[in-house]
Coordinates of C-alpha atoms in Angstrom, one line a residue:
Q1 CA 28.9 91.3 -75.8
H2 CA 25.5 92.1 -75.1
E3 CA 22.4 89.9 -74.3
G4 CA 18.8 90.6 -74.3
T5 CA 15.4 90.3 -76.3
N6 CA 12.6 92.9 -77.2
Q7 CA 14.1 95.6 -78.9
R8 CA 13.0 99.1 -79.1
G9 CA 14.3 101.9 -81.3
T10 CA 15.4 105.3 -79.1
Q11 CA 16.1 108.4 -80.7
S12 CA 19.5 109.9 -81.3
Q13 CA 20.7 112.9 -78.6
S14 CA 23.4 115.2 -78.0
R15 CA 26.4 114.5 -76.0
P16 CA 25.3 114.7 -72.1
A17 CA 27.3 116.3 -69.2
I18 CA 27.7 114.4 -66.2
R19 CA 25.9 115.6 -63.1
R20 CA 27.2 113.3 -59.9
R21 CA 24.5 113.3 -57.1
P22 CA 26.0 113.4 -53.4
M23 CA 25.2 110.0 -51.6
D24 CA 22.9 111.8 -49.5
Q25 CA 20.4 113.3 -52.1
Q26 CA 20.5 109.9 -54.5
R27 CA 17.3 107.9 -52.7
F28 CA 15.7 111.2 -52.9
D29 CA 16.4 112.2 -56.6
L30 CA 15.2 108.1 -57.6
K31 CA 12.2 108.4 -55.3
N32 CA 9.4 106.2 -56.6
K33 CA 6.3 108.1 -56.5
G34 CA 4.0 105.1 -57.1
N35 CA 4.4 104.5 -60.9
R36 CA 4.5 101.0 -62.3
L37 CA 5.9 99.5 -65.2
P38 CA 3.1 98.5 -67.4
Y39 CA 2.4 95.3 -68.6
S40 CA 2.6 96.4 -72.3
E41 CA 6.1 97.8 -71.5
Q42 CA 9.0 95.6 -73.1
L43 CA 12.3 95.9 -71.5
L44 CA 15.6 94.7 -73.7
L45 CA 18.7 93.9 -70.7
S46 CA 22.0 93.7 -71.7
T47 CA 25.4 93.1 -69.6
F48 CA 28.8 94.5 -70.2
N49 CA 32.3 94.2 -68.6
V50 CA 33.5 97.5 -69.4
Q51 CA 37.1 96.8 -68.3
G52 CA 36.9 100.2 -66.9
L53 CA 35.5 103.8 -67.2
S54 CA 38.2 106.0 -66.9
K55 CA 38.7 106.7 -70.2
L56 CA 37.7 109.7 -71.8
G57 CA 34.3 109.2 -73.6
K58 CA 33.9 105.7 -72.4
R59 CA 30.4 106.5 -70.9
E60 CA 29.3 108.4 -74.0
E61 CA 30.0 105.3 -76.0
I62 CA 28.1 103.0 -74.0
M63 CA 24.9 105.5 -74.0
T64 CA 25.5 105.5 -78.1
E65 CA 25.6 101.7 -77.9
M66 CA 22.6 101.4 -76.0
K67 CA 20.4 103.8 -78.2
K68 CA 21.8 102.1 -81.2
Q69 CA 20.6 98.7 -79.8
G70 CA 17.6 99.7 -78.1
I71 CA 18.6 98.7 -74.5
D72 CA 16.6 99.8 -71.7
I73 CA 18.9 98.9 -68.7
M74 CA 22.8 97.5 -69.1
A75 CA 24.3 95.7 -66.1
L76 CA 28.0 97.0 -65.8
Q77 CA 30.9 94.9 -64.2
E78 CA 34.9 96.3 -63.9
T79 CA 33.9 100.1 -64.0
H80 CA 36.8 100.9 -61.6
V81 CA 34.7 103.8 -60.4
V82 CA 36.0 104.6 -57.0
Q83 CA 32.5 106.0 -55.3
S84 CA 29.1 104.7 -54.8
C85 CA 27.3 107.3 -56.9
I86 CA 24.7 108.5 -59.4
E87 CA 25.7 110.1 -62.6
K88 CA 22.5 111.6 -64.5
K89 CA 23.0 112.4 -67.8
K90 CA 20.7 113.4 -71.0
G91 CA 18.9 110.5 -71.6
F92 CA 20.7 107.8 -69.5
T93 CA 21.6 108.0 -65.9
F94 CA 24.7 105.7 -64.5
I95 CA 24.4 104.3 -60.8
F96 CA 27.6 102.8 -59.6
S97 CA 28.5 100.6 -56.5
T98 CA 31.9 100.1 -54.7
D99 CA 33.1 99.3 -51.5
E100 CA 34.8 102.6 -50.3
K101 CA 34.7 101.4 -46.4
K102 CA 37.1 98.1 -47.3
R103 CA 39.6 100.4 -49.5
R104 CA 39.8 102.8 -46.6
A105 CA 40.4 100.0 -44.0
A106 CA 43.4 98.5 -46.4
A107 CA 44.7 102.1 -47.1
E108 CA 45.3 102.5 -43.0
I109 CA 46.8 99.2 -43.3
Q110 CA 49.0 100.2 -45.6
Q111 CA 49.7 103.1 -44.2
N112 CA 50.7 101.8 -40.9
R113 CA 53.2 99.1 -42.1
K114 CA 55.2 102.4 -43.7
G115 CA 55.5 103.2 -39.8
K116 CA 55.5 106.5 -38.2
G117 CA 57.0 109.4 -39.9
K118 CA 57.6 107.3 -43.3
G119 CA 55.1 108.0 -46.1
K120 CA 53.3 110.7 -44.3
G121 CA 50.1 112.0 -45.8
R122 CA 50.5 109.2 -48.8
G123 CA 47.8 106.9 -47.3
N124 CA 45.1 108.7 -49.5
G125 CA 47.4 109.7 -52.5
K126 CA 46.5 109.0 -56.1
G127 CA 48.6 105.4 -55.9
S128 CA 46.9 104.6 -52.5
V129 CA 44.4 101.5 -52.7
A130 CA 42.0 104.0 -51.1
N131 CA 41.9 105.8 -54.2
R132 CA 41.8 102.7 -56.7
E133 CA 39.1 100.3 -57.6
F134 CA 39.7 97.4 -59.1
H135 CA 36.5 95.8 -59.4
G136 CA 33.1 97.6 -59.4
V137 CA 29.7 97.1 -60.7
G138 CA 26.2 99.3 -61.6
F139 CA 23.8 99.7 -64.0
C140 CA 22.7 102.6 -66.7
L141 CA 19.3 102.9 -67.6
R142 CA 17.2 105.1 -69.4
N143 CA 15.8 108.1 -67.8
G144 CA 12.4 107.3 -68.7
L145 CA 12.6 104.2 -66.4
L146 CA 13.5 106.6 -63.1
K147 CA 10.0 106.9 -62.7
Y148 CA 9.6 102.7 -62.0
V149 CA 12.4 102.4 -60.0
K150 CA 11.3 101.3 -56.3
D151 CA 14.6 101.1 -54.8
F152 CA 18.5 100.3 -55.2
K153 CA 20.8 98.9 -53.1
Q154 CA 24.6 99.5 -53.9
I155 CA 25.9 96.7 -51.5
N156 CA 29.5 96.4 -52.4
S157 CA 32.3 96.5 -55.4
H158 CA 30.8 92.8 -56.4
I159 CA 27.0 93.0 -56.2
M160 CA 24.4 96.0 -57.0
L161 CA 20.7 95.4 -57.1
L162 CA 18.0 97.6 -58.8
E163 CA 14.4 97.0 -58.3
L164 CA 11.2 98.3 -60.5
H165 CA 7.6 98.4 -59.5
T166 CA 5.6 96.8 -62.0
K167 CA 2.0 96.2 -62.6
A168 CA 2.8 92.6 -61.2
N169 CA 5.3 91.5 -58.8
P170 CA 8.6 93.9 -58.6
L171 CA 11.5 93.2 -61.2
V172 CA 14.6 92.9 -59.3
I173 CA 17.7 93.0 -61.4
L174 CA 21.3 92.2 -59.7
S175 CA 24.6 93.1 -61.5
I176 CA 27.0 90.8 -60.6
Y177 CA 30.9 90.6 -60.8
A178 CA 32.3 87.4 -59.1
P179 CA 35.7 87.0 -57.7
Q180 CA 38.0 85.3 -60.0
S181 CA 39.8 81.9 -59.3
G182 CA 42.6 83.5 -57.7
A183 CA 40.9 85.6 -55.3
S184 CA 41.1 84.1 -52.0
E185 CA 38.6 81.7 -50.3
E186 CA 37.3 84.3 -47.8
I187 CA 36.4 86.6 -50.4
R188 CA 34.7 84.1 -52.6
I189 CA 32.4 82.8 -49.6
S190 CA 31.6 86.2 -48.3
F191 CA 30.4 86.9 -52.0
Y192 CA 28.3 83.8 -52.5
N193 CA 27.2 84.5 -48.7
E194 CA 26.0 87.5 -50.0
L195 CA 24.4 86.7 -53.1
H196 CA 22.3 83.8 -51.3
Q197 CA 21.0 85.8 -48.8
L198 CA 19.8 88.3 -51.7
L199 CA 18.4 85.6 -53.2
Q200 CA 16.7 84.3 -50.1
E201 CA 15.1 87.9 -49.7
Y202 CA 13.7 88.2 -52.8
H203 CA 12.9 85.2 -54.3
E204 CA 9.5 84.6 -53.0
H205 CA 7.7 88.0 -54.0
A206 CA 10.0 89.2 -57.0
N207 CA 10.8 88.4 -60.7
L208 CA 14.7 88.0 -60.0
L209 CA 17.1 88.6 -63.0
L210 CA 21.0 88.0 -62.6
L211 CA 23.2 89.7 -65.3
G212 CA 26.8 90.1 -65.0
D213 CA 30.5 88.4 -65.2

């Protein structure tokens, strides 16, 4: 399931604890101080449809595999994580992208359809669409690379962008989960329009890599 070149060995580390950063701290935590990835630095990139990360220990399995294979950055699809957030662990950092606004809007429509006085208070319950993510994308990267992160954009549950400072042009990596064949035409058009806009924005001044499913 993994793709990439230029393997590098990494040391085994103990099981990390989750530290989730609030949205207002995320940019500050990963703010680049001007460090640039040197020419001699070789990266092994991979992409993986994880089919959900709700299972206990799934994140640890991913980090173990990355250490075993020497993977530096892994693009993730179908995370099912309901919040756009950062989880910083020992050795690796996860960055997740979802579409919370769209889910909340769908939940409000769902609640309104039930009518006044029916299903009161259930709009944000456990079974509500507001608390369920059927897609979701993200990245897992070595903590040693955080100092090179120039920017990242948690666009929606289908597209996320990670940009690294290098000695040459910036390296821009997209984690993409394309809408399935059963998705509506509106969803598919919106996805490809968003992707096209990003490609147009970065293709002239950055090295672009598209990873995904």
